[in-house]
PDB file of N, CA and C in Angstrom:
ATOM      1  N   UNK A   1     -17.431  67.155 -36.041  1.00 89.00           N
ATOM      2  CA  UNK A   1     -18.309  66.027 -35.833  1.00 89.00           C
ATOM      3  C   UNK A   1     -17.693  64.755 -36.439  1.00 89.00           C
ATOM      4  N   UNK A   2     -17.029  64.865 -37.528  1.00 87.00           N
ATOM      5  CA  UNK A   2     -17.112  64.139 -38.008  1.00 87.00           C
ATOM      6  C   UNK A   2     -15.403  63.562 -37.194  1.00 87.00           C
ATOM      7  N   UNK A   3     -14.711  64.379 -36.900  1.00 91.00           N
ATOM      8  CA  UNK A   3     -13.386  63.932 -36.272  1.00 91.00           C
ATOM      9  C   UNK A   3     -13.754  63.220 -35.018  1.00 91.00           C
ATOM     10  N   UNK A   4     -15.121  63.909 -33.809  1.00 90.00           N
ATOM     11  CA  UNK A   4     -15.523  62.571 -32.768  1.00 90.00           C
ATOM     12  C   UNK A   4     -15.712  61.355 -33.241  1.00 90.00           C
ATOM     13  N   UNK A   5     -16.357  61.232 -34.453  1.00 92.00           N
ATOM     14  CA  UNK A   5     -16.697  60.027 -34.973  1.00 92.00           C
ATOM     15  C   UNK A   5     -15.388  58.980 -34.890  1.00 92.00           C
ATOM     16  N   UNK A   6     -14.735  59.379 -35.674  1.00 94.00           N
ATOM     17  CA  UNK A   6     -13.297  58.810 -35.981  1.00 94.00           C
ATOM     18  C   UNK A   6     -12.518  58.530 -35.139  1.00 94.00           C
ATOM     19  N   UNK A   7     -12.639  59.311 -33.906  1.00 94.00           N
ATOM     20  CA  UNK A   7     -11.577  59.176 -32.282  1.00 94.00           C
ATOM     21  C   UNK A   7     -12.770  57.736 -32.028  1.00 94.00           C
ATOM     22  N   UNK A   8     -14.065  58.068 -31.718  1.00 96.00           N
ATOM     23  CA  UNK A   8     -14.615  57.564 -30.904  1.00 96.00           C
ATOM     24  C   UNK A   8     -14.695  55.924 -31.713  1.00 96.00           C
ATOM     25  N   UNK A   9     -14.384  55.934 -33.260  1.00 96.00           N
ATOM     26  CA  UNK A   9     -14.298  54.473 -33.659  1.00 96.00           C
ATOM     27  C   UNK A   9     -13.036  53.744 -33.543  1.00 96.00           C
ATOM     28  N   UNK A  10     -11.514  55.178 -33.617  1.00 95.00           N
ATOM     29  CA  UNK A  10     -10.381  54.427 -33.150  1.00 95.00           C
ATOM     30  C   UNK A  10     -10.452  54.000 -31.937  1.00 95.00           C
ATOM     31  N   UNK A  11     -11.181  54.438 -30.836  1.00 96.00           N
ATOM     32  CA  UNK A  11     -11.315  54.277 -29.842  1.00 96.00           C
ATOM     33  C   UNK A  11     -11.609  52.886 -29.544  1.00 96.00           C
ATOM     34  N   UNK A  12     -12.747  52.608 -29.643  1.00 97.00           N
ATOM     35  CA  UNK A  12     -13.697  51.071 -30.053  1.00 97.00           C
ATOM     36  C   UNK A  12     -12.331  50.136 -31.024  1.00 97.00           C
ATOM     37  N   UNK A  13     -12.075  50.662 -31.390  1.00 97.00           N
ATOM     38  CA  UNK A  13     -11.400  49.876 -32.485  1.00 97.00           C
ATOM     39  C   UNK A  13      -9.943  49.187 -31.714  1.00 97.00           C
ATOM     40  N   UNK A  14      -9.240  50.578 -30.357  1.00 96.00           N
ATOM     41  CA  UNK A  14      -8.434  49.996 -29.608  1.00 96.00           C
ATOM     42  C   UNK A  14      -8.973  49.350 -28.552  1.00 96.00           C
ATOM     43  N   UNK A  15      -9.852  49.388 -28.254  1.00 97.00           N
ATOM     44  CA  UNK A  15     -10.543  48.726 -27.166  1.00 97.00           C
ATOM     45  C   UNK A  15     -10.630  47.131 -27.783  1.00 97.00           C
ATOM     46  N   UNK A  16     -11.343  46.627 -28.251  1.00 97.00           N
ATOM     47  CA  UNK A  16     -11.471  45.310 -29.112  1.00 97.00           C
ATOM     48  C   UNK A  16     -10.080  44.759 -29.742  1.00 97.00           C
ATOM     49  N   UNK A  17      -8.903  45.639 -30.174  1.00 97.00           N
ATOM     50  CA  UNK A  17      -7.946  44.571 -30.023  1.00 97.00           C
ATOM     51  C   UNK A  17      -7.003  44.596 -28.563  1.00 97.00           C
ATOM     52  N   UNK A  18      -7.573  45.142 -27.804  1.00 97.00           N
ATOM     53  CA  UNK A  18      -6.781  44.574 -26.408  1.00 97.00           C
ATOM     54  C   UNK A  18      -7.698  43.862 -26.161  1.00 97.00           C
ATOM     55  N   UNK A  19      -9.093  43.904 -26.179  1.00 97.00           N
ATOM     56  CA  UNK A  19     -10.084  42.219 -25.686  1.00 97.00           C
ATOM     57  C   UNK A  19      -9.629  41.006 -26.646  1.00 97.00           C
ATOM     58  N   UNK A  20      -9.351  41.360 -27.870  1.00 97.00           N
ATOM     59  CA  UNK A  20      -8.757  39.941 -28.644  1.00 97.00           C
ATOM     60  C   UNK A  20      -7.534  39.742 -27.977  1.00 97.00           C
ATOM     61  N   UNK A  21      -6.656  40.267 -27.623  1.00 98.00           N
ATOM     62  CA  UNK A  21      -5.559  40.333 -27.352  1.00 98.00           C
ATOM     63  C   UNK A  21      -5.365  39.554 -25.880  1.00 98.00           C
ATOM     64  N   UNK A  22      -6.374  39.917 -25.265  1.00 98.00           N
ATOM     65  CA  UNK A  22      -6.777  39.210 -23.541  1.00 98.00           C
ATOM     66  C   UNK A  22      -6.708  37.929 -23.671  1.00 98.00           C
ATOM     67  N   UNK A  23      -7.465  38.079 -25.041  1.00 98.00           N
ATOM     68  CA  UNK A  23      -8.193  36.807 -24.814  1.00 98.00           C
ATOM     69  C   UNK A  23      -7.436  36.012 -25.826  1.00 98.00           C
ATOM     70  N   UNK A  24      -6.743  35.878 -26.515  1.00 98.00           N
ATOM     71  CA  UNK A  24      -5.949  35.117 -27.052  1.00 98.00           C
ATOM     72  C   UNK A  24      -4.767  34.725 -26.482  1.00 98.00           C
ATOM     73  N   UNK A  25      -4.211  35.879 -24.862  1.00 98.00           N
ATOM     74  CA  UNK A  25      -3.270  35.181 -23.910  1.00 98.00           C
ATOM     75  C   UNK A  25      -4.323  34.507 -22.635  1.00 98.00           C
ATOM     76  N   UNK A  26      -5.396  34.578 -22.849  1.00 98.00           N
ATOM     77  CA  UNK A  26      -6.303  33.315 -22.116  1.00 98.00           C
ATOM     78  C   UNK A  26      -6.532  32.245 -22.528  1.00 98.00           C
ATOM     79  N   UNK A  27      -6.722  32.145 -23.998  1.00 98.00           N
ATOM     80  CA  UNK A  27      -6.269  30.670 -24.927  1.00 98.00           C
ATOM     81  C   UNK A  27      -4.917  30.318 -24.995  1.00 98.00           C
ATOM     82  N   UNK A  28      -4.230  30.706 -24.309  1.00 98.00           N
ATOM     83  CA  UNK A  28      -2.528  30.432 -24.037  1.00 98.00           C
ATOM     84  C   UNK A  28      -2.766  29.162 -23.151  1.00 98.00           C
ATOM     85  N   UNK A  29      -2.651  30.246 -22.423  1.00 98.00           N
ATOM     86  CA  UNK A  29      -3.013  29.926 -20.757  1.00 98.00           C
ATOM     87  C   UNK A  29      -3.642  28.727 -20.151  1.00 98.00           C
ATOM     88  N   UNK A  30      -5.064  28.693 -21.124  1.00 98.00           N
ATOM     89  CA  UNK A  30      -5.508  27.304 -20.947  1.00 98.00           C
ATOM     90  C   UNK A  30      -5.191  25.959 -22.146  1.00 98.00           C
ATOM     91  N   UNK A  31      -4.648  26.305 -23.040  1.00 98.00           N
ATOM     92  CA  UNK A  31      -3.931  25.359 -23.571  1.00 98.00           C
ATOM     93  C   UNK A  31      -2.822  24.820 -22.999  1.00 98.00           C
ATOM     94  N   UNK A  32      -2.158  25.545 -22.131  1.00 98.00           N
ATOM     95  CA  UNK A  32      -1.086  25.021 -21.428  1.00 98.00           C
ATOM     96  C   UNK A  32      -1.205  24.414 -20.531  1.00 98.00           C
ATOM     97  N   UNK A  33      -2.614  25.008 -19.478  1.00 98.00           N
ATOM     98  CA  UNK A  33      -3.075  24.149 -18.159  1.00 98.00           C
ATOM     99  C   UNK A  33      -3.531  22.944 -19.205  1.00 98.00           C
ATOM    100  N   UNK A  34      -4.142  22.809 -20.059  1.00 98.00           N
ATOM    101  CA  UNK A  34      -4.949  21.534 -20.716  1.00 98.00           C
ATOM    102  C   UNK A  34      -3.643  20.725 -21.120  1.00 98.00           C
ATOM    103  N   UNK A  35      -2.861  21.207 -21.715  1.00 98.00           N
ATOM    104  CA  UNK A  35      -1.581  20.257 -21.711  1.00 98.00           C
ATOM    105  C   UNK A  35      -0.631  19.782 -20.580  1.00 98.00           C
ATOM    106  N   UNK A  36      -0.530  20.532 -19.870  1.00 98.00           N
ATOM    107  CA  UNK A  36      -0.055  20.071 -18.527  1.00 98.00           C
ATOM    108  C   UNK A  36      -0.950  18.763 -17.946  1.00 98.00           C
ATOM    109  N   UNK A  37      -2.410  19.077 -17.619  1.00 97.00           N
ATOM    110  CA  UNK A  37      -3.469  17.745 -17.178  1.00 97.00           C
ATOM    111  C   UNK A  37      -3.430  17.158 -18.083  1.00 97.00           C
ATOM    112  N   UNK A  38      -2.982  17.099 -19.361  1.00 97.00           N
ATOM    113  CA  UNK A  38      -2.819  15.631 -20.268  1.00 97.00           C
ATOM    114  C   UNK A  38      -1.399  15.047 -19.860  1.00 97.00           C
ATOM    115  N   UNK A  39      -0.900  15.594 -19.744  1.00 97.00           N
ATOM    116  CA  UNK A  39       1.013  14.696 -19.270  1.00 97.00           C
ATOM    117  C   UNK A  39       0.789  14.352 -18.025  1.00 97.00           C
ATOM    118  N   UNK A  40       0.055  14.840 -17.142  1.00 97.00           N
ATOM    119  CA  UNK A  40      -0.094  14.673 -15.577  1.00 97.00           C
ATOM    120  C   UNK A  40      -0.837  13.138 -15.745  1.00 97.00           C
ATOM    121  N   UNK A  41      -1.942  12.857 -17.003  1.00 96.00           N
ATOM    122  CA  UNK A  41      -3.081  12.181 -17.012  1.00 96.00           C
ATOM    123  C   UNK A  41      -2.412  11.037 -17.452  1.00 96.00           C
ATOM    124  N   UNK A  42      -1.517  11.236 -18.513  1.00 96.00           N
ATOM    125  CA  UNK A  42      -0.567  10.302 -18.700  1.00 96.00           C
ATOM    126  C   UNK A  42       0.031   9.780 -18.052  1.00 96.00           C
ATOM    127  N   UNK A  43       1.197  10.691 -16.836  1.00 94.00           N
ATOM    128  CA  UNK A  43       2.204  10.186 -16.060  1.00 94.00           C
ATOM    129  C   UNK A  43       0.979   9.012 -15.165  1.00 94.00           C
ATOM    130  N   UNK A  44       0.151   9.471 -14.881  1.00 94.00           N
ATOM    131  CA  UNK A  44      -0.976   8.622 -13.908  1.00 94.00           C
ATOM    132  C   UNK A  44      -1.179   7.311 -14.208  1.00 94.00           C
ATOM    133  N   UNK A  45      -1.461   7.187 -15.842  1.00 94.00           N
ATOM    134  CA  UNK A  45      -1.910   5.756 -16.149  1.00 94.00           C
ATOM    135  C   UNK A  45      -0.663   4.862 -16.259  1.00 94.00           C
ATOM    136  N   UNK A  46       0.255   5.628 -16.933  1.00 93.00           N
ATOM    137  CA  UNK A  46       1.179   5.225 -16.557  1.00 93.00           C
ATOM    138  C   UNK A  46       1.879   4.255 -15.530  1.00 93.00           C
ATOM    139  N   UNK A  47       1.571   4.559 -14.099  1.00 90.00           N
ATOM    140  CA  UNK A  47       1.621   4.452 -12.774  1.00 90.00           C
ATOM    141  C   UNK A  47       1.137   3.777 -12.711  1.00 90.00           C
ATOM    142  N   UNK A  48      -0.191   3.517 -13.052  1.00 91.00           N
ATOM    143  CA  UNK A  48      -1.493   2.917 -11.962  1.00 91.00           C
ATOM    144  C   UNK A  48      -2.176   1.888 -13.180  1.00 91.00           C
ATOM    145  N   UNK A  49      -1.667   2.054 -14.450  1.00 92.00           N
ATOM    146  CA  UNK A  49      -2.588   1.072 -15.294  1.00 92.00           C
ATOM    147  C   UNK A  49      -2.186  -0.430 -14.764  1.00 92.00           C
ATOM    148  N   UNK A  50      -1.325  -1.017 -14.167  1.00 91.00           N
ATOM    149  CA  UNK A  50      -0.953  -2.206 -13.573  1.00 91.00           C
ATOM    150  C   UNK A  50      -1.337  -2.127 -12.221  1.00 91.00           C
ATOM    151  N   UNK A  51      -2.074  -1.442 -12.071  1.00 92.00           N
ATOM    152  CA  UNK A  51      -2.315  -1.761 -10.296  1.00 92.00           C
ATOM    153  C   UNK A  51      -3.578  -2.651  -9.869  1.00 92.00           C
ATOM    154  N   UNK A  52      -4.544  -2.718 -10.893  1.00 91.00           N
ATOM    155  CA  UNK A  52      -5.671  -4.085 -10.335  1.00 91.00           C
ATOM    156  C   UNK A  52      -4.743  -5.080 -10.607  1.00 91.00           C
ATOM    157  N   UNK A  53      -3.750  -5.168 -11.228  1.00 92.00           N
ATOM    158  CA  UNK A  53      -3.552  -6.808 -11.478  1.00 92.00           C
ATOM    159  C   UNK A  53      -2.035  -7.033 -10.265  1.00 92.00           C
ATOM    160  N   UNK A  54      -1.515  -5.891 -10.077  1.00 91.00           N
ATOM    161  CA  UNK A  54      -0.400  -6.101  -9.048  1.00 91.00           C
ATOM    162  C   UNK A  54      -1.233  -6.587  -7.266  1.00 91.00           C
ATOM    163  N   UNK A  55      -2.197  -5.603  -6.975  1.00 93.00           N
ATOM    164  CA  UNK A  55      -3.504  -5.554  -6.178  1.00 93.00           C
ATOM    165  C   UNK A  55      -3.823  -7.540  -6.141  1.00 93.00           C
ATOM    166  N   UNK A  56      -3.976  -7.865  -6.809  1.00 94.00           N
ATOM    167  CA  UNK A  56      -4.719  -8.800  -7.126  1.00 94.00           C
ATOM    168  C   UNK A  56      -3.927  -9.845  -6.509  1.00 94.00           C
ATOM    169  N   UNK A  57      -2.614 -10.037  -7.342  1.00 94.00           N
ATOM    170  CA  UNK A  57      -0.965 -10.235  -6.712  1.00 94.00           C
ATOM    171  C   UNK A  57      -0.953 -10.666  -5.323  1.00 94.00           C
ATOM    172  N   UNK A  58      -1.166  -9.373  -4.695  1.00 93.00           N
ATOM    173  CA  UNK A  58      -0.921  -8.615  -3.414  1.00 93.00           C
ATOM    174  C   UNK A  58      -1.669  -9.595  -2.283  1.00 93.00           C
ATOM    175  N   UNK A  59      -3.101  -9.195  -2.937  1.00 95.00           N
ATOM    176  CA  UNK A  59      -4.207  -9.893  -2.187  1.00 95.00           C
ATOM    177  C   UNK A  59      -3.830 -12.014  -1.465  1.00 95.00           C
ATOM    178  N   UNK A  60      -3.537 -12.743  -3.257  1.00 96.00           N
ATOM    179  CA  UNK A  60      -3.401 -13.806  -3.584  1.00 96.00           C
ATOM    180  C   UNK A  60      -1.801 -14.146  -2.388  1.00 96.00           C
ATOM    181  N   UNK A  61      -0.871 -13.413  -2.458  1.00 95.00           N
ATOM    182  CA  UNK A  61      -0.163 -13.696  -1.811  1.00 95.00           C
ATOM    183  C   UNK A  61      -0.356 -13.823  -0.359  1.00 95.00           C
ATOM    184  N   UNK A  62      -1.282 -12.530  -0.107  1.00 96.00           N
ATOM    185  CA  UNK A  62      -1.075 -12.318   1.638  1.00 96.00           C
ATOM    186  C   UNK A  62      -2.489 -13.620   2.126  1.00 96.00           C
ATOM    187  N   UNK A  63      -3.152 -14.024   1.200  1.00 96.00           N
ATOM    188  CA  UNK A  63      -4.258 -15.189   1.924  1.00 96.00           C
ATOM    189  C   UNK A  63      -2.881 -16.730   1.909  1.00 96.00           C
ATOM    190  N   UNK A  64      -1.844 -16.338   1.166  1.00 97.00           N
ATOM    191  CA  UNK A  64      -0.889 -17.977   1.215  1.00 97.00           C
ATOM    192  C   UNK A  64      -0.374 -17.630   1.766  1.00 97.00           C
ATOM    193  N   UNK A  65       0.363 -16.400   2.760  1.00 97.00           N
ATOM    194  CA  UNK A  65       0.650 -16.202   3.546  1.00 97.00           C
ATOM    195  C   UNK A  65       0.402 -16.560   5.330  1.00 97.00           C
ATOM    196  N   UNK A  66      -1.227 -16.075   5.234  1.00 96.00           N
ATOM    197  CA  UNK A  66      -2.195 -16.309   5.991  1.00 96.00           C
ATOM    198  C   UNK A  66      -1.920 -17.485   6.480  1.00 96.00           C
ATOM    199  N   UNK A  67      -2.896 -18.369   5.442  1.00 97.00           N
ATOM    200  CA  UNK A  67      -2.903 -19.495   5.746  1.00 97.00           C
ATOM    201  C   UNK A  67      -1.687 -20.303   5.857  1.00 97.00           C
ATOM    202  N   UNK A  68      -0.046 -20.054   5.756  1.00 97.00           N
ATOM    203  CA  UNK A  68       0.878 -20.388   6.031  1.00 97.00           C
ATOM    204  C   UNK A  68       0.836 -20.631   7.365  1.00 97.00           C
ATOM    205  N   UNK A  69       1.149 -19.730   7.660  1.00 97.00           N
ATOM    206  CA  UNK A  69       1.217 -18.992   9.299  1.00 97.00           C
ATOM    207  C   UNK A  69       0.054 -19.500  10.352  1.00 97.00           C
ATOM    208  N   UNK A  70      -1.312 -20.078   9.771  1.00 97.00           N
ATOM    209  CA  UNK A  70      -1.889 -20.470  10.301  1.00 97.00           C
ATOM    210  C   UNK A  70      -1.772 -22.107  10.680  1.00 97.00           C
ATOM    211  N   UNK A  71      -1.139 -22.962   9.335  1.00 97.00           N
ATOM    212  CA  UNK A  71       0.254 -24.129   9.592  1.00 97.00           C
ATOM    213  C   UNK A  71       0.739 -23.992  10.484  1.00 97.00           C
ATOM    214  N   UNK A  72       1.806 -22.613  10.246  1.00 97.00           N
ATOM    215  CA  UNK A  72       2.863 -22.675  11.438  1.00 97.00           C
ATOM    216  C   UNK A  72       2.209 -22.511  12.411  1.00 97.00           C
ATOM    217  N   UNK A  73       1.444 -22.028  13.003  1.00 97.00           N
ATOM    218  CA  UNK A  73       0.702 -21.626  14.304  1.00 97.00           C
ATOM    219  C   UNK A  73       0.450 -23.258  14.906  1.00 97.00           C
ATOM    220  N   UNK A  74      -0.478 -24.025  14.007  1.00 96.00           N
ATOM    221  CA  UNK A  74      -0.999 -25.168  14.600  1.00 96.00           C
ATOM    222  C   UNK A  74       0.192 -26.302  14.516  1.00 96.00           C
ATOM    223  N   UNK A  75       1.318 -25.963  13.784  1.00 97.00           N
ATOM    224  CA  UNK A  75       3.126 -26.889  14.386  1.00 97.00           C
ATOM    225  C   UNK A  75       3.092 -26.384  15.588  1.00 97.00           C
ATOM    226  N   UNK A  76       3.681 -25.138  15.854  1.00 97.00           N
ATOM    227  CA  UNK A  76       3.782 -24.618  17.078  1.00 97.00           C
ATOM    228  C   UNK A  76       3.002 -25.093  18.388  1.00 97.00           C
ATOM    229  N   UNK A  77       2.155 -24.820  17.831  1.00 97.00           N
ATOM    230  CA  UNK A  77       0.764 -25.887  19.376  1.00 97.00           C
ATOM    231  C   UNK A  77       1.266 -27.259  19.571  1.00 97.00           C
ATOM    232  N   UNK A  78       1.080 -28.170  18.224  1.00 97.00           N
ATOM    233  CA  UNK A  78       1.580 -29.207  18.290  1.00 97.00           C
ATOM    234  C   UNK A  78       2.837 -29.197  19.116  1.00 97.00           C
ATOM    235  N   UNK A  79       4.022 -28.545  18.894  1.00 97.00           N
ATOM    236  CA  UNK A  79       5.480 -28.627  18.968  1.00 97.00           C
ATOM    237  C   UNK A  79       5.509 -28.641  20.753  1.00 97.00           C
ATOM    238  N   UNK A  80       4.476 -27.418  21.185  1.00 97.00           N
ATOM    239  CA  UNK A  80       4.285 -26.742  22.316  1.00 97.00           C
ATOM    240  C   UNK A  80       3.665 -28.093  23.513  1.00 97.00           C
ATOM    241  N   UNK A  81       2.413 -28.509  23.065  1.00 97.00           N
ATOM    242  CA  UNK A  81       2.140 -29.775  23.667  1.00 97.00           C
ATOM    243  C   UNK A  81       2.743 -30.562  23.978  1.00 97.00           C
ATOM    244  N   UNK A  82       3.643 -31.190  22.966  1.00 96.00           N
ATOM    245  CA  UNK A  82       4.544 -32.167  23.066  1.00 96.00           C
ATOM    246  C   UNK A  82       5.755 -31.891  24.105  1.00 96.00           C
ATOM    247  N   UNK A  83       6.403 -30.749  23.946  1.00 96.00           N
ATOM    248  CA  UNK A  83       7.750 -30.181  24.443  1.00 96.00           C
ATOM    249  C   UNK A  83       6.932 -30.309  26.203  1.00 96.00           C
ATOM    250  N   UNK A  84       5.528 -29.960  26.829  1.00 95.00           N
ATOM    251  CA  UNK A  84       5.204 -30.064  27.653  1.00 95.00           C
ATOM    252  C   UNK A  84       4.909 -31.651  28.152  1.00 95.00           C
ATOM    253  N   UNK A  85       4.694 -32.848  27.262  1.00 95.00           N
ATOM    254  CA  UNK A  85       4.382 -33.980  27.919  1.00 95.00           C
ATOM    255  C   UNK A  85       6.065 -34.434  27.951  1.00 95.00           C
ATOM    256  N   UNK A  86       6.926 -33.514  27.347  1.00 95.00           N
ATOM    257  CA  UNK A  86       8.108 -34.696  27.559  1.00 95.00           C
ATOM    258  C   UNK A  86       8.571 -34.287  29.002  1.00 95.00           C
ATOM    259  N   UNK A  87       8.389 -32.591  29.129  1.00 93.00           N
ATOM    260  CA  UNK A  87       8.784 -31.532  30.612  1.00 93.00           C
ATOM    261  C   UNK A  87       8.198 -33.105  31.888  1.00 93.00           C
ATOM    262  N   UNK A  88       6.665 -32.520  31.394  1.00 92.00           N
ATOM    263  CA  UNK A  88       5.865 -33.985  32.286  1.00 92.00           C
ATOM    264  C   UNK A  88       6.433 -35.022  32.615  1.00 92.00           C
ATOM    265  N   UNK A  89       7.303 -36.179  31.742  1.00 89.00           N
ATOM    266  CA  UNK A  89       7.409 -37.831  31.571  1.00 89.00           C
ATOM    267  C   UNK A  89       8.798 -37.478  32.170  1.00 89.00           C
ATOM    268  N   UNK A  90       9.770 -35.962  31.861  1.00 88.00           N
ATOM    269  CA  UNK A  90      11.124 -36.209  32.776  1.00 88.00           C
ATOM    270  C   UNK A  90      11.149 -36.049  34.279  1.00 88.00           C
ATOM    271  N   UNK A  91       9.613 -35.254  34.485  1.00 87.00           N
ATOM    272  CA  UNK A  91       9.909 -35.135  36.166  1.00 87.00           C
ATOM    273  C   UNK A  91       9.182 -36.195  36.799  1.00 87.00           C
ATOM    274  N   UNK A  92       8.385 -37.346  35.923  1.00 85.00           N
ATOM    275  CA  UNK A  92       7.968 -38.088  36.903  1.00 85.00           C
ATOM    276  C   UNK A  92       8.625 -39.385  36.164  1.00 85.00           C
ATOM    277  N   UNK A  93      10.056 -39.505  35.451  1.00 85.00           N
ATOM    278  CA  UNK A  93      10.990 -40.074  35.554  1.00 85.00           C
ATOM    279  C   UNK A  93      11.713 -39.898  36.754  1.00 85.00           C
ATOM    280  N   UNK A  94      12.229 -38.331  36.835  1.00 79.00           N
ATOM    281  CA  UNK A  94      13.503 -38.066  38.017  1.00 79.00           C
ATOM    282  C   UNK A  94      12.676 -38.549  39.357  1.00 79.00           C
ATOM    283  N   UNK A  95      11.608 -37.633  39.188  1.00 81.00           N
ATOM    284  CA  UNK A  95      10.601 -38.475  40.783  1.00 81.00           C
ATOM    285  C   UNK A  95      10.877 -39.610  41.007  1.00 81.00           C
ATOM    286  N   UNK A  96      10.377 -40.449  40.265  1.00 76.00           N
ATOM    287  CA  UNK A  96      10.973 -42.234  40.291  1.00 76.00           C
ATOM    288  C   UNK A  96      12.105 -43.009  40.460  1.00 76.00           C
ATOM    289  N   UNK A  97      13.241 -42.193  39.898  1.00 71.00           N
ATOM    290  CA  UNK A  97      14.389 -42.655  39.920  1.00 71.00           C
ATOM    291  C   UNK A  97      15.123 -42.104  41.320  1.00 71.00           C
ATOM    292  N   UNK A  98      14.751 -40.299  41.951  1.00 73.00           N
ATOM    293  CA  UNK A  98      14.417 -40.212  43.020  1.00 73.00           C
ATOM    294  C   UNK A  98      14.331 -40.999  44.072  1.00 73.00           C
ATOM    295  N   UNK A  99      13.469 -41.638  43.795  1.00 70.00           N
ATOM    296  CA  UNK A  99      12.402 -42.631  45.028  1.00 70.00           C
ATOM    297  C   UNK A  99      12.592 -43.963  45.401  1.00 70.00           C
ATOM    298  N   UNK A 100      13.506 -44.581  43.866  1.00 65.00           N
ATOM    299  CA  UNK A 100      14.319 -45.679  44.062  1.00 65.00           C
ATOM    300  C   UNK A 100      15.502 -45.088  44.780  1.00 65.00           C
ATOM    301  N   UNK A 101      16.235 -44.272  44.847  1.00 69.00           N
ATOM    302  CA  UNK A 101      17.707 -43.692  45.115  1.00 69.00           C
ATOM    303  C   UNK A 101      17.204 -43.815  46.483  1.00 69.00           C
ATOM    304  N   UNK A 102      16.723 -43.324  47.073  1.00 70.00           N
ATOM    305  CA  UNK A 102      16.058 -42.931  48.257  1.00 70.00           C
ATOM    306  C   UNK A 102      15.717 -44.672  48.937  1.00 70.00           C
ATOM    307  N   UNK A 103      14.892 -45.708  48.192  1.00 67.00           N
ATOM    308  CA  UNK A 103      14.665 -46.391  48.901  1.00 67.00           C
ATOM    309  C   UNK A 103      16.215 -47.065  49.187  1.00 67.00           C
ATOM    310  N   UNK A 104      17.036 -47.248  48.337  1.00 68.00           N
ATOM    311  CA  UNK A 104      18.207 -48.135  48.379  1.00 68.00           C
ATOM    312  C   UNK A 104      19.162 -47.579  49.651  1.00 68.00           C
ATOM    313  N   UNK A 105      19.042 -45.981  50.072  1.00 61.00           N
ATOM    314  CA  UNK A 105      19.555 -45.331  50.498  1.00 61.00           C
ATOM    315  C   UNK A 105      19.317 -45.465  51.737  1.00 61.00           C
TER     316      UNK A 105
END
């Protein structure tokens, strides 16, 4: 009786240090995932702690951009109009000069 006793407490007794044992390579395990998502968390801010103010940058540039281009757009019209009244004033130059050639002729 008294030798079941003794199996059945070594028993218990090996049982509980393979559960400490589990479980102290499960506190591995997640100390390492927890350290890994802290360097990951790091590499991140890292990265990205300048990005509202680069963003911001970004934004500020592409409206002077914008409105550049919206300059150039209304030169262009301008440029475009004009290049058409001169097309205009040379053919009803040549017409004219035409029409004198013609009358002398």
């Amino acid at each position: 009786m008294l030798t079941l006793v003794i199996v059945i407490n070594g028993v218990i007794a090996l049982l509980c240090l393979y559960v400490a044992w589990q479980l102290r390579r499960l506190r591995r395990a997640i100390a390492k995932a927890a350290n890994t998502l802290i360097a990951i968390e790091r590499g991140t801010y890292r990265v990205l702690y300048k990005a509202p103010t680069l963003i911001s940058k970004g934004q500020i540039g592409t409206r002077k951009l914008r409105q550049q281009y919206q300059k150039l757009q209304a030169q262009l019209w301008q440029l475009e109009q004009l290049l058409a009244l001169w097309r205009k004033g040379r053919l009803i130059w040549l017409w004219g000069f035409n029409r004198v050639r013609r009358l002398r002729n």
